[in-house]
Tab-separated table of C-alpha atoms in Angstrom:
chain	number	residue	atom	x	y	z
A	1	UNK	CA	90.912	-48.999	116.833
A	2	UNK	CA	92.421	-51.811	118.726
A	3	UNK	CA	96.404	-51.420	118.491
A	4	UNK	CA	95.746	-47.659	117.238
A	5	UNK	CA	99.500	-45.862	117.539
A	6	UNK	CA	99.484	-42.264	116.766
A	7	UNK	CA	102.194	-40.764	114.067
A	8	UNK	CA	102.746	-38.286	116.230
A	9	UNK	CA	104.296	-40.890	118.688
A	10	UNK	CA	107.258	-40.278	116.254
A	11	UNK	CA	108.116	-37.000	117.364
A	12	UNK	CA	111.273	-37.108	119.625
A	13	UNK	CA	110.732	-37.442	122.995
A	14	UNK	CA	107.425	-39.028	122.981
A	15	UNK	CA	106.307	-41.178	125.230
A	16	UNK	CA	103.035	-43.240	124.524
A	17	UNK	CA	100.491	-43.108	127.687
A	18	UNK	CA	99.187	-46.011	129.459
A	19	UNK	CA	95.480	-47.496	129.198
A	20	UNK	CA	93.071	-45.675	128.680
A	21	UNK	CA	95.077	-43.601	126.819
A	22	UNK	CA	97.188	-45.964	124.839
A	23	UNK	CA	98.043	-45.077	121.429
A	24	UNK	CA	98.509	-41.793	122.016
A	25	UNK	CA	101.321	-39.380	123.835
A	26	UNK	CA	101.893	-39.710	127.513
A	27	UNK	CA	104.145	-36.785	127.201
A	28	UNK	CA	106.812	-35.371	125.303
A	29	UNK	CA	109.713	-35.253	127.899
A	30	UNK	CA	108.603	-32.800	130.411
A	31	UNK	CA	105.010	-32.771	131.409
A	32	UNK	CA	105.432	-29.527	133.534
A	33	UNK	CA	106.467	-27.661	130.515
A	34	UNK	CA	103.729	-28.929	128.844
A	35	UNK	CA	101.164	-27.990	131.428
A	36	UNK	CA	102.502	-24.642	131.398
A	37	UNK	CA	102.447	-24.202	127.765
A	38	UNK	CA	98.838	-25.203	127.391
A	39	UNK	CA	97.671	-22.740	129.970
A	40	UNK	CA	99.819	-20.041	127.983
A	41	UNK	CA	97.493	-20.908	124.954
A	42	UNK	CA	100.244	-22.838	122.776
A	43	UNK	CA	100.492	-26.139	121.537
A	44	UNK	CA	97.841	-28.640	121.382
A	45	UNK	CA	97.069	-32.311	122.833
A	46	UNK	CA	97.014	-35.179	120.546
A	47	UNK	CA	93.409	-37.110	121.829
A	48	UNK	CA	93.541	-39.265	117.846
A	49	UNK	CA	92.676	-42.418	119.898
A	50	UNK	CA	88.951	-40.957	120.970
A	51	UNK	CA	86.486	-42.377	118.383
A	52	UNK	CA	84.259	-40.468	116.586
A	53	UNK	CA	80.667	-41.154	116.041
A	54	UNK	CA	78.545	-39.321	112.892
A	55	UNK	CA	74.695	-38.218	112.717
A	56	UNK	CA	73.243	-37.338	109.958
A	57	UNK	CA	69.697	-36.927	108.959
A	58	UNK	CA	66.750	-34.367	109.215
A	59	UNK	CA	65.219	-35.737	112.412
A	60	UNK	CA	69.459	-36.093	114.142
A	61	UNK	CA	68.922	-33.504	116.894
A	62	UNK	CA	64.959	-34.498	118.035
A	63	UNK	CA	65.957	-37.872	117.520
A	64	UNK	CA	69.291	-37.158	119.923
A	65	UNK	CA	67.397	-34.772	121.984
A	66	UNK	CA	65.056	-37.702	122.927
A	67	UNK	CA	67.638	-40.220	123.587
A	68	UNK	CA	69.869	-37.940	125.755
A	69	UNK	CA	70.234	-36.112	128.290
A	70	UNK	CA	71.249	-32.451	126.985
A	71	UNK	CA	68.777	-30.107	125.230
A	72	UNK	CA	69.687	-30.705	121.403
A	73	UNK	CA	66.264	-29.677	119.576
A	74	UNK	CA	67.680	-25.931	118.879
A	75	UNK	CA	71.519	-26.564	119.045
A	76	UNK	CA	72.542	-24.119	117.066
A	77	UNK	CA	75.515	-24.994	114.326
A	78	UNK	CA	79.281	-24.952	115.236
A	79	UNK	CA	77.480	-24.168	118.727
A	80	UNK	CA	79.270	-27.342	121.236
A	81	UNK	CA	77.698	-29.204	124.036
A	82	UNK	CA	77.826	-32.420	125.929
A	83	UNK	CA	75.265	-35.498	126.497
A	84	UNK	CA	75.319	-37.946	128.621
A	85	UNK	CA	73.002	-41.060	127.565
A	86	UNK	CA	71.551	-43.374	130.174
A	87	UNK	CA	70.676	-46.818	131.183
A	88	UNK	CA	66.648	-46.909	132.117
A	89	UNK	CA	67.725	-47.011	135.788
A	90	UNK	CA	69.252	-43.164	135.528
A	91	UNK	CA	73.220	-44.570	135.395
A	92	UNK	CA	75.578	-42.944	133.498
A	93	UNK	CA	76.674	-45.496	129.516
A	94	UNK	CA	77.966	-42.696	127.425
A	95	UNK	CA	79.612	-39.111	127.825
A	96	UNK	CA	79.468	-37.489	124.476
A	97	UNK	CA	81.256	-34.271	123.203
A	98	UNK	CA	79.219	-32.942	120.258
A	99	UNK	CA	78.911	-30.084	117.551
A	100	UNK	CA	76.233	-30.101	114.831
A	101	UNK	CA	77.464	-28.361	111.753
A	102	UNK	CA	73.993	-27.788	109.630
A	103	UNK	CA	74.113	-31.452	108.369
A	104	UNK	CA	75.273	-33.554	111.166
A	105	UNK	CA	76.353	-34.107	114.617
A	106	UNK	CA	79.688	-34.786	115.363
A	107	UNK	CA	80.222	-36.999	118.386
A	108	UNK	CA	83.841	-37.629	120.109
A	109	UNK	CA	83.382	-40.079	123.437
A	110	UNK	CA	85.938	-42.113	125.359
A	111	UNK	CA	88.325	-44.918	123.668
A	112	UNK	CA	86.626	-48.256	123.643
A	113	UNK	CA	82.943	-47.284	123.922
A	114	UNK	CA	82.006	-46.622	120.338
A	115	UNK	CA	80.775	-49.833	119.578
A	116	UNK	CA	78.572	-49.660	122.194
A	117	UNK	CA	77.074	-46.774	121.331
A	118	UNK	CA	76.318	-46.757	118.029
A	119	UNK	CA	74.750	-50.024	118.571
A	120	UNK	CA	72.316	-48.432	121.005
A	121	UNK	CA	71.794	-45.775	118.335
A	122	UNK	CA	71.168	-48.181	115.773
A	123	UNK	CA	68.470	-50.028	117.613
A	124	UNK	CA	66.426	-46.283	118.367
A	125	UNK	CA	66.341	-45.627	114.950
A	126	UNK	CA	62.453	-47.000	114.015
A	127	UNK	CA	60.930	-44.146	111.216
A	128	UNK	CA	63.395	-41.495	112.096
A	129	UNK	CA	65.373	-39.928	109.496
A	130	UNK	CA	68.748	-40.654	110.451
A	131	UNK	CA	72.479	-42.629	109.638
A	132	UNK	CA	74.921	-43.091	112.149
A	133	UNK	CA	78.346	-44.077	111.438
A	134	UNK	CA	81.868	-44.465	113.363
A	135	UNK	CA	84.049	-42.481	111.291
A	136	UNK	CA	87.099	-42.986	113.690
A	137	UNK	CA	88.985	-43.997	110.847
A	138	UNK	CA	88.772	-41.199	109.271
A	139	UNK	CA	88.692	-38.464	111.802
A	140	UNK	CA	91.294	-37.583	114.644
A	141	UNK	CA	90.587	-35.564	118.038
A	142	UNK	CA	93.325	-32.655	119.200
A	143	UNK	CA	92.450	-30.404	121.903
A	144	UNK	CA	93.805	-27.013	122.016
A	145	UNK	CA	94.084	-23.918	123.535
A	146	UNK	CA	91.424	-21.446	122.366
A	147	UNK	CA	92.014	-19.382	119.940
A	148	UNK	CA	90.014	-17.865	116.569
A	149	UNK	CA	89.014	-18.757	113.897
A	150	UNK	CA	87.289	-21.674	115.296
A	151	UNK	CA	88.548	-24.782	112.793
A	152	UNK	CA	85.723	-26.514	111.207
A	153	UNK	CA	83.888	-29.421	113.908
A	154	UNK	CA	85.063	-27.924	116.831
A	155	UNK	CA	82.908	-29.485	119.606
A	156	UNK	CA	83.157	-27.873	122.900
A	157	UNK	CA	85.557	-26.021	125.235
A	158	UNK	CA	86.884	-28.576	128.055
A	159	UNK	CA	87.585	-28.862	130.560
A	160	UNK	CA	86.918	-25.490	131.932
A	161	UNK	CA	89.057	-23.608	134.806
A	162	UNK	CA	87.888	-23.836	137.977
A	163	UNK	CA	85.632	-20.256	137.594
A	164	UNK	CA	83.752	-21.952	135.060
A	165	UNK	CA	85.768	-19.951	132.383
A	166	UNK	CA	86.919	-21.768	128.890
A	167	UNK	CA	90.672	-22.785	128.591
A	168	UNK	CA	90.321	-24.823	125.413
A	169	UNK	CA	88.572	-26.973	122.788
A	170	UNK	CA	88.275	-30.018	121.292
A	171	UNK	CA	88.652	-30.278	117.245
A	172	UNK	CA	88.633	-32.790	114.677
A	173	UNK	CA	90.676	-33.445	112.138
A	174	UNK	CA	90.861	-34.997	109.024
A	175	UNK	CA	93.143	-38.015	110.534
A	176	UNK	CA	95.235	-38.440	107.326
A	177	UNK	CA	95.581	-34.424	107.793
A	178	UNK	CA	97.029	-35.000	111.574
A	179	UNK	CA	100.567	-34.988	111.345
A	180	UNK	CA	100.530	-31.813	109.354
A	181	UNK	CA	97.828	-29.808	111.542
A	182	UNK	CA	100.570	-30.594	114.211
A	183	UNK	CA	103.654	-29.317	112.225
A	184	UNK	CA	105.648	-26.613	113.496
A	185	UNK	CA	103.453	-26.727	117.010
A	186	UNK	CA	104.658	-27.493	120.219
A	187	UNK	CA	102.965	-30.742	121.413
A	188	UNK	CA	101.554	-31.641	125.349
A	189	UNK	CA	100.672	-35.166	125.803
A	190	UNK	CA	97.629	-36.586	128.136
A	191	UNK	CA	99.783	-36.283	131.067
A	192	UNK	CA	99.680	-32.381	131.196
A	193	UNK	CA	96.016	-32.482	129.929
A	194	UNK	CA	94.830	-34.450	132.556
A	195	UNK	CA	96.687	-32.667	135.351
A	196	UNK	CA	94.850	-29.807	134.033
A	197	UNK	CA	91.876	-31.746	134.155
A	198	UNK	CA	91.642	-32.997	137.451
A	199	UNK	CA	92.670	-29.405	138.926
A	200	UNK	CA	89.439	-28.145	136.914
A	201	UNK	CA	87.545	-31.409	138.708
A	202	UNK	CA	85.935	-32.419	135.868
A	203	UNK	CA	84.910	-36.018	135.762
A	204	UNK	CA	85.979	-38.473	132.921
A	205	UNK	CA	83.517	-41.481	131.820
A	206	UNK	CA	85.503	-44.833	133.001
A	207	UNK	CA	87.412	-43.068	135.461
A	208	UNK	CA	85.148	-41.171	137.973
A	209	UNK	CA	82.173	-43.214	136.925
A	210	UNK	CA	81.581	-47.015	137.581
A	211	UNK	CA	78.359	-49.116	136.881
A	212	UNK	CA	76.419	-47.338	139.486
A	213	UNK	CA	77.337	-43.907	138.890
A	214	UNK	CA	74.176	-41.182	138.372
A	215	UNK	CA	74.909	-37.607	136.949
A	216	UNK	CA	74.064	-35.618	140.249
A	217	UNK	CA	77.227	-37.523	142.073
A	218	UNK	CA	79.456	-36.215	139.226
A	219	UNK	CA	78.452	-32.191	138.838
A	220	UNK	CA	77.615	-33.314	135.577
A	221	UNK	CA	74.389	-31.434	136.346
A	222	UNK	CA	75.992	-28.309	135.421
A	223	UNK	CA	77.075	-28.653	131.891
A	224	UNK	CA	75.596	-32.254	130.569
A	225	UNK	CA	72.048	-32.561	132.311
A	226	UNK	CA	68.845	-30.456	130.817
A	227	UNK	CA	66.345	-30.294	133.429
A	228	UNK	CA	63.551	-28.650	131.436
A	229	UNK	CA	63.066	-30.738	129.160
A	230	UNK	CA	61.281	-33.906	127.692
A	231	UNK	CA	61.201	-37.551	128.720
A	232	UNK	CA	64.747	-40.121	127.702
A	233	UNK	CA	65.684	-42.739	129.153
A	234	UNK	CA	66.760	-42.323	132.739
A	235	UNK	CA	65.261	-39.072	133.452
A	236	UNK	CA	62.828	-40.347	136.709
A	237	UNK	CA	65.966	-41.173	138.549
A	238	UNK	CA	67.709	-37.757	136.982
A	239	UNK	CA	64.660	-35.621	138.634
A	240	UNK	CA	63.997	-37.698	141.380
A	241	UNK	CA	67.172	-37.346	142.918
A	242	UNK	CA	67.359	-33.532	141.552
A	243	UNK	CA	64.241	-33.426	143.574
A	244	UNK	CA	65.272	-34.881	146.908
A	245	UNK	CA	68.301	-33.606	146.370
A	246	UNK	CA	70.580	-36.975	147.912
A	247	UNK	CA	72.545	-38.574	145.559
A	248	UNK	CA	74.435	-41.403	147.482
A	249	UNK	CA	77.883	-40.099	146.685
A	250	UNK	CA	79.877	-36.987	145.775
A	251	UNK	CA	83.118	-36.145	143.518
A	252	UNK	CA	85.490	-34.486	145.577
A	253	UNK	CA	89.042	-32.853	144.716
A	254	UNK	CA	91.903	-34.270	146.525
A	255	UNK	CA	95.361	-32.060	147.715
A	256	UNK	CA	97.930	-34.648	148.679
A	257	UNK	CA	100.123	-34.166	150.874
A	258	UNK	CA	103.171	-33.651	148.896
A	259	UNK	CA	106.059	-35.144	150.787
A	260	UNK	CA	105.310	-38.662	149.278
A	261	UNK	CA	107.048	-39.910	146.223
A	262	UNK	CA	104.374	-41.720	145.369
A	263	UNK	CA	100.772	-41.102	143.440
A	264	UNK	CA	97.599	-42.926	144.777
A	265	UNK	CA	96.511	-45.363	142.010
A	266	UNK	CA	93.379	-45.130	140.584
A	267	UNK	CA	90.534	-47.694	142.873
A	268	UNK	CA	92.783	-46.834	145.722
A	269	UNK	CA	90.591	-46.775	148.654
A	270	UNK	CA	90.166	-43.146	150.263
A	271	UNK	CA	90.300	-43.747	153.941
A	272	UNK	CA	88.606	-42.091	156.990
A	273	UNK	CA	89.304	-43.260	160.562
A	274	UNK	CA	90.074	-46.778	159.245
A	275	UNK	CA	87.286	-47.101	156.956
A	276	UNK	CA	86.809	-47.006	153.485
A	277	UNK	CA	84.243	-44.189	152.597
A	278	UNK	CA	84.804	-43.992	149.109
A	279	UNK	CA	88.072	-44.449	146.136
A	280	UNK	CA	90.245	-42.594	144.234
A	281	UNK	CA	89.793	-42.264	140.685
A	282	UNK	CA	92.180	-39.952	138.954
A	283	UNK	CA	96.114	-38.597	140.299
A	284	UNK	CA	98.685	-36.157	139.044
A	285	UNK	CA	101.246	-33.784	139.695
A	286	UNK	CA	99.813	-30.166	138.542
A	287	UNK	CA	102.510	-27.417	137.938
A	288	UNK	CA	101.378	-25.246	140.534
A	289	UNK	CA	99.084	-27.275	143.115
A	290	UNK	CA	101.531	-30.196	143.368
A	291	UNK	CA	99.437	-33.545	144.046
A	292	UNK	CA	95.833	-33.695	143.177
A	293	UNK	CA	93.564	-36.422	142.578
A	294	UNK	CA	89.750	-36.664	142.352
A	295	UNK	CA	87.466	-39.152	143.993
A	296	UNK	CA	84.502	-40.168	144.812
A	297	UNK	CA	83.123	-40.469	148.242
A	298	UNK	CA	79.852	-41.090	150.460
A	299	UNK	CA	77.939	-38.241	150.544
A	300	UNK	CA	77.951	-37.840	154.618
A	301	UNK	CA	81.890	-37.557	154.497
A	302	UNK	CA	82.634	-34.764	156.577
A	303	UNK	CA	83.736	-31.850	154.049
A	304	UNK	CA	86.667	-30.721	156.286
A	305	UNK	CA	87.246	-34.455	157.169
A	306	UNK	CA	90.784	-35.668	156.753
A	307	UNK	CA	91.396	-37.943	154.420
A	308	UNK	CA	93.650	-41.095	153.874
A	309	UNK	CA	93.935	-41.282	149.710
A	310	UNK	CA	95.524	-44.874	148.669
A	311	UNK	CA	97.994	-44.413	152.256
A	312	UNK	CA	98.381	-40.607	151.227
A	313	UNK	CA	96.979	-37.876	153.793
A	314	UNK	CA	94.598	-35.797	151.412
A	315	UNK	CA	92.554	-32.545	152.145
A	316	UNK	CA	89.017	-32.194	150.587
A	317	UNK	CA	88.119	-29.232	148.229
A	318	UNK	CA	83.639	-29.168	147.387
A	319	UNK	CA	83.330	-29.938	144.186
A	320	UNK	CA	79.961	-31.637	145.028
A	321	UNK	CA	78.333	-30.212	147.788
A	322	UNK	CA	77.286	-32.676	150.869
């Protein structure tokens, strides 16, 4: 949806985010508020520029189960999940967020990568019983607060607090339906959702990830990686280094020291004793911790080492163990 601006970018106040997230509120005049307001279970994030990928068919969750890395064969309806597919070499193409609803799974992933996934679909299909489709055009993604009934295609709670516990959930929406799902509801923009985010330290595809990146170095283990499970693409590297048990870098969570003005910028180099031992990959200002960012280091970084973040003095909090 290249050139994709939101209607909700009309409500007063709003401020449209920067790329990746172009298209879409930045925030809506105070991103503090915001924050707060989302953690108090009101309002809801406008994510409409996330595409939206369809699977329909009777075969859908074997044939997804053996292309991905999550266990789909018995995913239950309205039940929410993520997958991460991979390139044959075990690195990390595509994060999905997905729901099946009885007929087919609903797939929301980051802005830009739709193409190439459904492409890479397409070309698995052979004799199974299944029709994918991009139906960004049709449907938008908000993420909300939690709170029942569950609207219909919910796909999964994210990101989580740090205990693991659900904050929220990502829905879509029929996107001619958007502006009035919104009405009457106080509105956060990706500023505050990101904060949120990156205090929770969970990693974002094209932001903590580059070309080389492999699930273990991510904690994606935890919530997008089935280890019991068939063979798909990418799994020898997955148990391998499951196995050995020393993935070649580790995300990290950043506290900045909060007397500078100034945010490190994502690629920033993260700095230890004059040498680069890894980069920053996400920053912002969270309501109660101050600075944060997350990046990703070498895995022998000392865990109480301290830190240079993009010229910012940062202390490390474990996300991925050493």
């Amino acid at each position: 949806m290249s050139g994709y601006r939101s209607p909700l970018l009309a409500r007063p106040g709003a401020v449209e985010a920067d790329p990746p997230d172009s298209g879409v509120a930045s925030h809506y005049g105070d991103p503090f508020v915001e924050q707060r307001r989302l953690e108090a279970g009101e309002g809801l994030v406008d994510l409409s520029h996330r595409p939206v990928v369809r699977v329909a068919g009777p075969d859908r969750l074997t044939w997804l189960h053996s292309l991905t890395t999550q266990h789909l064969e018995r995913l239950a309806p309205g039940e929410g999940t993520t997958a991460l597919v991979l390139s044959p070499h075990g690195h990390v193409e595509h994060h999905l967020a997905l729901v099946d609803d009885g007929e087919a799974v609903w797939a929301h992933l980051e802005p830009g990568t739709a193409e190439g996934l459904v492409r890479f679909l397409t070309t698995m299909r052979f004799w199974s019983q299944v029709e994918v489709e991009d139906v960004t055009d049709r449907f938008a993604v908000v993420w909300e607060p939690v709170a029942e009934p569950r609207p219909p295609h919910t796909t999964r709670v994210e990101p989580p607090s740090r205990d693991g516990s659900p904050f929220g959930r990502d829905v879509l929406v029929p996107r001619d339906e958007l502006p009035a799902y919104a009405e009457g509801r106080p509105l956060a923009g990706t500023w505050a959702l990101e904060a949120l985010r990156i205090a929770a330290a969970r990693p974002r595809l094209g932001l903590e990830t580059d070309h080389r990146t492999i699930p273990h170095e991510l904690d994606w283990l935890r919530e997008a990686v089935h280890l019991d499970k068939g063979c798909y693409r990418g799994q020898e590297t997955v148990a391998r280094v499951h196995n050995l048990g020393r993935p070649p870098r580790r995300l990290v969570l950043l506290h900045l020291d909060g007397s500078v003005e100034h945010l490190p910028a994502t690629g920033d180099d993260v700095v230890l004793d004059g040498r680069a031992v890894g980069r920053v990959t996400s920053a912002a200002r969270h309501h109660e911790l101050g600075p944060v960012a997350l990046a990703v280091v070498k895995r022998n970084v000392p865990v109480d080492a301290p830190l240079l973040a993009g010229g910012v003095s940062a202390a490390q909090e474990v996300v991925v163990p050493a």
